[in-house]
PDB file of C-alpha atoms in Angstrom:
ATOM      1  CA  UNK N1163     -25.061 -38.933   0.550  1.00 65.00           C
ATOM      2  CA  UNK N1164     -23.330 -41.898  -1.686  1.00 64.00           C
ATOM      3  CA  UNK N1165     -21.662 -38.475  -3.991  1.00 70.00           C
ATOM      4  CA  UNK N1166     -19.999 -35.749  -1.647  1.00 69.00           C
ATOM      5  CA  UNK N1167     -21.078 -32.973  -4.302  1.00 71.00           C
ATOM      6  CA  UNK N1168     -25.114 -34.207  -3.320  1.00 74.00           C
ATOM      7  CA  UNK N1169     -25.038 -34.849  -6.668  1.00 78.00           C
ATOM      8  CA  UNK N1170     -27.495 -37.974  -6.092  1.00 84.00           C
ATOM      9  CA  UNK N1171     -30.092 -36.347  -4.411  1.00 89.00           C
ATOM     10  CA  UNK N1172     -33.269 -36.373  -6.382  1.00 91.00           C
ATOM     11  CA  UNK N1173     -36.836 -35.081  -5.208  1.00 93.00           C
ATOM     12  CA  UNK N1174     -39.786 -36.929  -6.784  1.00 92.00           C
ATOM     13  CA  UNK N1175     -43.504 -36.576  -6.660  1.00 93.00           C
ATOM     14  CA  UNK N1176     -46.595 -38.872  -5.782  1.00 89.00           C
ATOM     15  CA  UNK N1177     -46.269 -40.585  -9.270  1.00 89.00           C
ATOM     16  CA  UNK N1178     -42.748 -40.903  -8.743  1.00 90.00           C
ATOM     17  CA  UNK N1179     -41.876 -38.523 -11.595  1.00 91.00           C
ATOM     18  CA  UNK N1180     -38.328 -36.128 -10.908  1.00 91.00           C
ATOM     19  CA  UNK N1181     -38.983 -32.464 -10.024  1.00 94.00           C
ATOM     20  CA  UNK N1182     -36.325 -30.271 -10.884  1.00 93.00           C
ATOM     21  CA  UNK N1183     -34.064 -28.186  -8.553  1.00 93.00           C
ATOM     22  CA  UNK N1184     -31.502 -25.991  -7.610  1.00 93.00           C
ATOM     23  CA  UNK N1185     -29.539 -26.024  -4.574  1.00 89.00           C
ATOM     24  CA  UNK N1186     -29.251 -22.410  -3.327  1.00 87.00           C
ATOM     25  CA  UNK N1187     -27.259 -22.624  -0.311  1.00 83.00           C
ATOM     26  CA  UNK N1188     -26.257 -26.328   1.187  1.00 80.00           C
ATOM     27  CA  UNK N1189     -24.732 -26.668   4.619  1.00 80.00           C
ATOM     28  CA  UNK N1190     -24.328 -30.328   4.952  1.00 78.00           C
ATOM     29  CA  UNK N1191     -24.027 -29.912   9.147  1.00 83.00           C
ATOM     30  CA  UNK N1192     -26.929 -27.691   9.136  1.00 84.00           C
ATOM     31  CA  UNK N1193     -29.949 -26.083   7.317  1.00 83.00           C
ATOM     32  CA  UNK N1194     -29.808 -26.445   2.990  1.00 85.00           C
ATOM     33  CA  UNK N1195     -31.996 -24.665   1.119  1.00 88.00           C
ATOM     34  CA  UNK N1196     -33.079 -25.904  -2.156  1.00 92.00           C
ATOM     35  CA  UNK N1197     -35.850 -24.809  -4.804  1.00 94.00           C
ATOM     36  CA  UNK N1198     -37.420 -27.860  -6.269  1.00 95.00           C
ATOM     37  CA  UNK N1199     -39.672 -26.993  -9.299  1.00 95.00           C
ATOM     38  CA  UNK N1200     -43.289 -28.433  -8.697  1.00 94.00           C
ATOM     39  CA  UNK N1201     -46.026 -28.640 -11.162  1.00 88.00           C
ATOM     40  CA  UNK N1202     -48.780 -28.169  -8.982  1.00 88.00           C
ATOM     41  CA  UNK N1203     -50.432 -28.577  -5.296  1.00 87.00           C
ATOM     42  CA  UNK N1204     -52.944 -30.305  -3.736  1.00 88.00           C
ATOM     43  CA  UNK N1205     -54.159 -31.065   0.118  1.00 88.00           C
ATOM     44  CA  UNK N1206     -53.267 -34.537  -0.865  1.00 87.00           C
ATOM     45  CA  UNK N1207     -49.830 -33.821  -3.068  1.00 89.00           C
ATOM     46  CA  UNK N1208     -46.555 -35.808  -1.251  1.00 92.00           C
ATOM     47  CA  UNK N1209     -42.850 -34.672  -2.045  1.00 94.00           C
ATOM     48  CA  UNK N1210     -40.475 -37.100  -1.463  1.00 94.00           C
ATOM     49  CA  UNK N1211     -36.161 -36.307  -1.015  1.00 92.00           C
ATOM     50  CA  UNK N1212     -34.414 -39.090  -2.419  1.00 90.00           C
ATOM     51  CA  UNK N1213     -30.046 -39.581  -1.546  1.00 87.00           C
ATOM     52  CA  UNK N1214     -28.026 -42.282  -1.386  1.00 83.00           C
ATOM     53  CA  UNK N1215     -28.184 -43.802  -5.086  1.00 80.00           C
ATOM     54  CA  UNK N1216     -26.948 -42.935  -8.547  1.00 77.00           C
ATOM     55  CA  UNK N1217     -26.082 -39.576  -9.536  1.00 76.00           C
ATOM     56  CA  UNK N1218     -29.491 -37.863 -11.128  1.00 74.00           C
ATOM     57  CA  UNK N1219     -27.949 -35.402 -14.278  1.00 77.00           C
ATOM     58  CA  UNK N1220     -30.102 -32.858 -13.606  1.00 78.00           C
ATOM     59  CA  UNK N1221     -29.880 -28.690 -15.324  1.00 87.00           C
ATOM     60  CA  UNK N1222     -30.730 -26.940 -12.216  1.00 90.00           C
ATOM     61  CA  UNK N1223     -31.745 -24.369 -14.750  1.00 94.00           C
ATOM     62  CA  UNK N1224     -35.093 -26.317 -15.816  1.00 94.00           C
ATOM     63  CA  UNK N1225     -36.468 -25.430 -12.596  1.00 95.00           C
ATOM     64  CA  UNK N1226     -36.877 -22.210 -13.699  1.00 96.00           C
ATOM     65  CA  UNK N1227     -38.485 -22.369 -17.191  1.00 94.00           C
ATOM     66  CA  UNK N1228     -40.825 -19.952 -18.218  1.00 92.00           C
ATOM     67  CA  UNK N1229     -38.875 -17.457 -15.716  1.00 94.00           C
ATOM     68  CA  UNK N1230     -36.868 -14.488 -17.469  1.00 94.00           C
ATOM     69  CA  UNK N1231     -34.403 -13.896 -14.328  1.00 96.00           C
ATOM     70  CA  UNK N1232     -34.104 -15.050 -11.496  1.00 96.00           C
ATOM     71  CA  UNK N1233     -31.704 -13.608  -8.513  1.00 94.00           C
ATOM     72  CA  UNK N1234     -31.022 -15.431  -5.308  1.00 91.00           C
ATOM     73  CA  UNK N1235     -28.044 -12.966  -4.205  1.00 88.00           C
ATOM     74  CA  UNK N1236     -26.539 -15.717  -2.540  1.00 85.00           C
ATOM     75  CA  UNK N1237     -22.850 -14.767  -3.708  1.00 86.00           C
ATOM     76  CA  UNK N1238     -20.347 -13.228  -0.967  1.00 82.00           C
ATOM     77  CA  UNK N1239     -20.107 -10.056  -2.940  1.00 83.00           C
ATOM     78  CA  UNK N1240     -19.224  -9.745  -6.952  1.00 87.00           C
ATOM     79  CA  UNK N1241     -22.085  -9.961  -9.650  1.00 92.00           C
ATOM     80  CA  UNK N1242     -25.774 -11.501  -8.528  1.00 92.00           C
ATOM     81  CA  UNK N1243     -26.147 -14.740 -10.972  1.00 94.00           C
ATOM     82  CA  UNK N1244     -28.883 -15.428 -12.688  1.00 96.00           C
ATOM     83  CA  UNK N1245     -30.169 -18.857 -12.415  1.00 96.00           C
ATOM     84  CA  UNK N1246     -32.418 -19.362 -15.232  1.00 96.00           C
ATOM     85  CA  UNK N1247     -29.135 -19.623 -17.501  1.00 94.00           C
ATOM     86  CA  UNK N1248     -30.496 -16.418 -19.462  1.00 95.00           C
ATOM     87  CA  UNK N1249     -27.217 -14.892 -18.425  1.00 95.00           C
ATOM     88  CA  UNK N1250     -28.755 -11.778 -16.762  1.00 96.00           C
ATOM     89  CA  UNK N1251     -26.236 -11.579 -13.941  1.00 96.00           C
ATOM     90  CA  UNK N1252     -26.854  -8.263 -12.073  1.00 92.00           C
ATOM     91  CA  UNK N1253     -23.671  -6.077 -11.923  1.00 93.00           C
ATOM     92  CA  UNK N1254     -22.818  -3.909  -9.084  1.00 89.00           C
ATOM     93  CA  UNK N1255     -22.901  -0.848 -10.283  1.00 87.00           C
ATOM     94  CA  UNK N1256     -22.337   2.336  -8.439  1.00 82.00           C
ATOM     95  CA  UNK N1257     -20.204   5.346  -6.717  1.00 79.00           C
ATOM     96  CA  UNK N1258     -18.825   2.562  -3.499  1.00 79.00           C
ATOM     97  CA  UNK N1259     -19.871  -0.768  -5.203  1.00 82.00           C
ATOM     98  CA  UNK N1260     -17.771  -2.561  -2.512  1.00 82.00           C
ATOM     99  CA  UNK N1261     -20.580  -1.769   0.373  1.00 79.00           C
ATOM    100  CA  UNK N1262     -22.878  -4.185  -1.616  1.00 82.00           C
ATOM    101  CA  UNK N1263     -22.156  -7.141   0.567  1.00 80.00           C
ATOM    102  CA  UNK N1264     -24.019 -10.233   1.041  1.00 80.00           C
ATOM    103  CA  UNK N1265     -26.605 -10.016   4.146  1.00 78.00           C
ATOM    104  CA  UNK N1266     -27.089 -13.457   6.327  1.00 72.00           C
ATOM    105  CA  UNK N1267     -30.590 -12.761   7.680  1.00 72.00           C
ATOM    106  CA  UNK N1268     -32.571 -12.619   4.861  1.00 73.00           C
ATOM    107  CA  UNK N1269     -35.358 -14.849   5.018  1.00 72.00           C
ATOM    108  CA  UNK N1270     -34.364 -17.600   2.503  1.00 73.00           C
ATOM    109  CA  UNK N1271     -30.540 -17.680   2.347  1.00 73.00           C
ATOM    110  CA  UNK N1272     -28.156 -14.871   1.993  1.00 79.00           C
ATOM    111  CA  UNK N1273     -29.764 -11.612   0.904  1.00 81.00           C
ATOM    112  CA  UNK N1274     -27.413  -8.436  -0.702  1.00 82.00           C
ATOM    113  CA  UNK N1275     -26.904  -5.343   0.739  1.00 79.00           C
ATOM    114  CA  UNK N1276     -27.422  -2.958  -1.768  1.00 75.00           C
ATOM    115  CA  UNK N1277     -26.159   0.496  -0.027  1.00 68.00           C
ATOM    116  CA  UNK N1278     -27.282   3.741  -1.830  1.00 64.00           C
ATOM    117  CA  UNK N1279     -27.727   7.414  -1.066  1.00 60.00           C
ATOM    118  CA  UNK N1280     -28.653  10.252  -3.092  1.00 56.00           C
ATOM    119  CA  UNK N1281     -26.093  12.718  -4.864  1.00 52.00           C
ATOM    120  CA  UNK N1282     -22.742  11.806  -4.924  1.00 49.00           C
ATOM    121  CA  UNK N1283     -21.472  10.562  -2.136  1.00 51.00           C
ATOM    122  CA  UNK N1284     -20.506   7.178  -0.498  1.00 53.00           C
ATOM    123  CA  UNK N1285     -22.738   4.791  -1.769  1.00 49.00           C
ATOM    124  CA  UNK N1286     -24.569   6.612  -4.090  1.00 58.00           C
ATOM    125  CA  UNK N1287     -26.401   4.916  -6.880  1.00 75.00           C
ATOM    126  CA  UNK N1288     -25.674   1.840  -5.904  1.00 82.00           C
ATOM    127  CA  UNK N1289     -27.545  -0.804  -7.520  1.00 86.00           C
ATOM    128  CA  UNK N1290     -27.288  -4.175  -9.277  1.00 89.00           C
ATOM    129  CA  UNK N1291     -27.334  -3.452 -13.197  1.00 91.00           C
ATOM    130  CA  UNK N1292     -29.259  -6.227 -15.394  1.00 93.00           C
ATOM    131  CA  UNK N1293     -28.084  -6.158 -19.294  1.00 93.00           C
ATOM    132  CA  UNK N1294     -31.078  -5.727 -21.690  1.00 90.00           C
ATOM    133  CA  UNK N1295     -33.470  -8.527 -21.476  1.00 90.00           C
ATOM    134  CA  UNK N1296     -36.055  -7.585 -24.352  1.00 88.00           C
ATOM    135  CA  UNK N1297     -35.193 -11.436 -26.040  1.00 88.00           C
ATOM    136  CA  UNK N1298     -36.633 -13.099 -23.877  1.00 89.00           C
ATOM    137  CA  UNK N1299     -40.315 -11.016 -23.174  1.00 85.00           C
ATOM    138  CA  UNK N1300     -42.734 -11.820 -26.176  1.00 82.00           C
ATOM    139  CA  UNK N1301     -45.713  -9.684 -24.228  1.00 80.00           C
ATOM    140  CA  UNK N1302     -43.982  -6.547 -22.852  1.00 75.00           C
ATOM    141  CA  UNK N1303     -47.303  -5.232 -21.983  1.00 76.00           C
ATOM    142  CA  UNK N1304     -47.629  -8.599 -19.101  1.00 82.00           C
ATOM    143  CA  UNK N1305     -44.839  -9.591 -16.780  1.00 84.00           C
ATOM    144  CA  UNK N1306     -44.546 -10.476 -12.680  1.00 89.00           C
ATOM    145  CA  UNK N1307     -42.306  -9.291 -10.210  1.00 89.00           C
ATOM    146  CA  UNK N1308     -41.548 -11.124  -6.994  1.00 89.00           C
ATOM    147  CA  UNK N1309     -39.073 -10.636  -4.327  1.00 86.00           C
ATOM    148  CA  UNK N1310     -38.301 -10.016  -0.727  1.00 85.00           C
ATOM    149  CA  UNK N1311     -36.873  -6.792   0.204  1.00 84.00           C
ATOM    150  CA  UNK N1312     -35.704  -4.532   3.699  1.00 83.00           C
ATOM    151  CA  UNK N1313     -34.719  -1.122   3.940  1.00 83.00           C
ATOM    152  CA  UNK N1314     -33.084   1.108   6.615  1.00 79.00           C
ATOM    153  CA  UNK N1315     -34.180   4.378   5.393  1.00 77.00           C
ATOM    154  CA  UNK N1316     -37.509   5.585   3.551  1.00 77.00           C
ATOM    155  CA  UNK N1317     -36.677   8.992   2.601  1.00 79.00           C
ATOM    156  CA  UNK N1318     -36.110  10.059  -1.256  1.00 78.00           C
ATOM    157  CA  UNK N1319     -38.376   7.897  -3.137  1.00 82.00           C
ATOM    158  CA  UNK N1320     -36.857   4.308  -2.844  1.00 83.00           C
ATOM    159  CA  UNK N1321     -36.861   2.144  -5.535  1.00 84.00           C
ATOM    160  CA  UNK N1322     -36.221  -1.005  -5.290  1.00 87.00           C
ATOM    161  CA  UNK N1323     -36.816  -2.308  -8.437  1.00 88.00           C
ATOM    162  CA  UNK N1324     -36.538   0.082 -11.949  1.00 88.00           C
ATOM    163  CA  UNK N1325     -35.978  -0.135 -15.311  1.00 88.00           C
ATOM    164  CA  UNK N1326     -35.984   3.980 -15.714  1.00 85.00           C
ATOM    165  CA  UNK N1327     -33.108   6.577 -15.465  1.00 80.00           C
ATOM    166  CA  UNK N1328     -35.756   8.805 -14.145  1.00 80.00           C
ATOM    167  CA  UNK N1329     -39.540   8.564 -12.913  1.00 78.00           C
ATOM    168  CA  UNK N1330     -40.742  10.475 -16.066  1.00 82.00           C
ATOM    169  CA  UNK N1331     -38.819   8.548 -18.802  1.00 84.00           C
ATOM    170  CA  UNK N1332     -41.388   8.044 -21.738  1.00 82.00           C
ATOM    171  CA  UNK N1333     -40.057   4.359 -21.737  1.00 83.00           C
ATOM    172  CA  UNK N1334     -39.319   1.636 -18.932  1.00 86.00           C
ATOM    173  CA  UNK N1335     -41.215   0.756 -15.626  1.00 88.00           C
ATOM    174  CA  UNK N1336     -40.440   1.208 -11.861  1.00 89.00           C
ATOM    175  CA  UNK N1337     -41.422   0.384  -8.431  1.00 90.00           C
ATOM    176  CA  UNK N1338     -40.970   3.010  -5.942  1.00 88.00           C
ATOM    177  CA  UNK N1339     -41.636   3.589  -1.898  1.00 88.00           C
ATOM    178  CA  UNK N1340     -43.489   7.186  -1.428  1.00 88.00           C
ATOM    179  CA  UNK N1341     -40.811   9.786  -0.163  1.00 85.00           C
ATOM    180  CA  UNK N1342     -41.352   9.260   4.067  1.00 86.00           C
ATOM    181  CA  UNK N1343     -43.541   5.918   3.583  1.00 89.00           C
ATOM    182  CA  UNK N1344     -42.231   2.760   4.614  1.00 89.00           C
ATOM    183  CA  UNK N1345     -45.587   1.172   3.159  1.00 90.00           C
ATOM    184  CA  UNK N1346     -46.937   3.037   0.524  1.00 91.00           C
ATOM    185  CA  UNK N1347     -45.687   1.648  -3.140  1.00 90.00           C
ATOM    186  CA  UNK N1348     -46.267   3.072  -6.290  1.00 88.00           C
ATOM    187  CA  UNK N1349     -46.053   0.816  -9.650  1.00 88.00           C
ATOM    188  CA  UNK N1350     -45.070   3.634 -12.522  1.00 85.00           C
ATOM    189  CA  UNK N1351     -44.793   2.534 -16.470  1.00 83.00           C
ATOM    190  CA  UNK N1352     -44.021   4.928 -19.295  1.00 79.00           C
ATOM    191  CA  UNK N1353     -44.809   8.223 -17.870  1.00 76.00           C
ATOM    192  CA  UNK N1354     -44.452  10.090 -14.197  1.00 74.00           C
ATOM    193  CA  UNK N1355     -47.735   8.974 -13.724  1.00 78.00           C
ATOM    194  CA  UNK N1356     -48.063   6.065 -10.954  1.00 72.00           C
ATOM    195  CA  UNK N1357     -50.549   3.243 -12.248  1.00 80.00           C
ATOM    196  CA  UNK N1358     -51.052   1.637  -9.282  1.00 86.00           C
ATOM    197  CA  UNK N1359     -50.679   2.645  -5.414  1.00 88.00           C
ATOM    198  CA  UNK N1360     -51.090  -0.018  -2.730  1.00 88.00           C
ATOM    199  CA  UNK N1361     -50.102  -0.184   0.957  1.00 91.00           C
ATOM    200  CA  UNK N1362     -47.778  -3.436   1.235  1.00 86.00           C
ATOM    201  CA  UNK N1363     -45.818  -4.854   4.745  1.00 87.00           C
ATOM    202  CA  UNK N1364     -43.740  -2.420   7.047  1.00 88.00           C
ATOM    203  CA  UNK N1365     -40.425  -2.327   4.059  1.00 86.00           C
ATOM    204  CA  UNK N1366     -38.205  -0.934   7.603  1.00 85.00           C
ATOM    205  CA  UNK N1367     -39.778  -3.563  10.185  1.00 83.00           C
ATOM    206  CA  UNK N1368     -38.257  -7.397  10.348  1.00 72.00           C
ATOM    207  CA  UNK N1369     -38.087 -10.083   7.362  1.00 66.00           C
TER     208      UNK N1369
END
């Protein structure tokens, strides 16, 4: 690299046009990871990595427009950031907030260990807190969720992602692991009722 902060790589497609990115995690002696915004894909589409010339001034943020938050939990420990530039950092939040420690072996970078147990004991509650993101939705009744995620225990009705204080809140959403299933998931919106159940990947088994 001609700029020792990568700062002139660029990644352009088969017209030649710049793609956005963010560097997640670089390791300039080993593997890099790096999200690189693409339009579309074809069988024929070509991606071509670019160093060695002028710094390209580039908002690693574009690469996620359209996106409300987006988490890579690549920090150490401390607050997840949000890339998108939203602001929506996730805030540990919890009874032992300091066993939320960043996990190597996650499949695309670092992951977070996110340690929790029921009542009130070590660990409890633990969780990653995301302020109030209403702004930015203009369809609240339409949205995606996407993310990788491992667990140690599937006992108590894990829930990995949730915008509820409780399963029957009138308002919010939540996704939840059935109490003893390491498979079955249950998509909940404004009521205790679950919309949707579907069998997913082994959530106790390898990335």
């Amino acid at each position: 690299f001609a700029e020792s902060d990568y700062s002139d790589l660029v990644f352009v497609d088969s017209d030649d046009k710049f793609l956005e990115y963010e560097v997640d995690t670089w390791d300039a002696s080993g593997t890099s990871l790096v999200w690189v915004r693409v339009p579309s894909l074809a069988a024929a589409s070509t991606i071509t990595c670019r160093y060695g010339g002028p710094k390209y001034k580039h908002k690693p943020e574009k690469t996620w427009a359209g996106y409300i938050g987006v988490w890579h939990m690549n920090e150490a420990d401390g607050n997840a950031v949000d890339a998108t530039g939203h602001g929506l950092n996730g805030v540990p939040t919890g009874f032992n907030t300091a066993l939320m420690v960043s996990d190597t072996t996650a499949p695309t970078g670092r992951g977070r260990v996110n340690q929790t147990v029921t009542g009130s004991g070590t660990g409890a509650s633990n969780r990653l807190s995301v302020p109030n993101y209403n702004d930015f939705i203009t369809d609240h009744s339409k949205f995606t969720l996407s993310g990788w995620f491992k667990s140690t225990d599937k006992t108590g009705y894990p829930r990995p992602l949730s915008r509820k204080n409780a399963y029957n809140d009138g308002t919010g959403w939540e996704v939840q692991y059935d109490n003893g299933s390491a498979t079955s998931v249950s998509v909940r919106g404004s009521d205790g009722n679950a919309a949707v159940t579907l069998n997913g990947p082994d959530s106790t088994a390898g990335w």
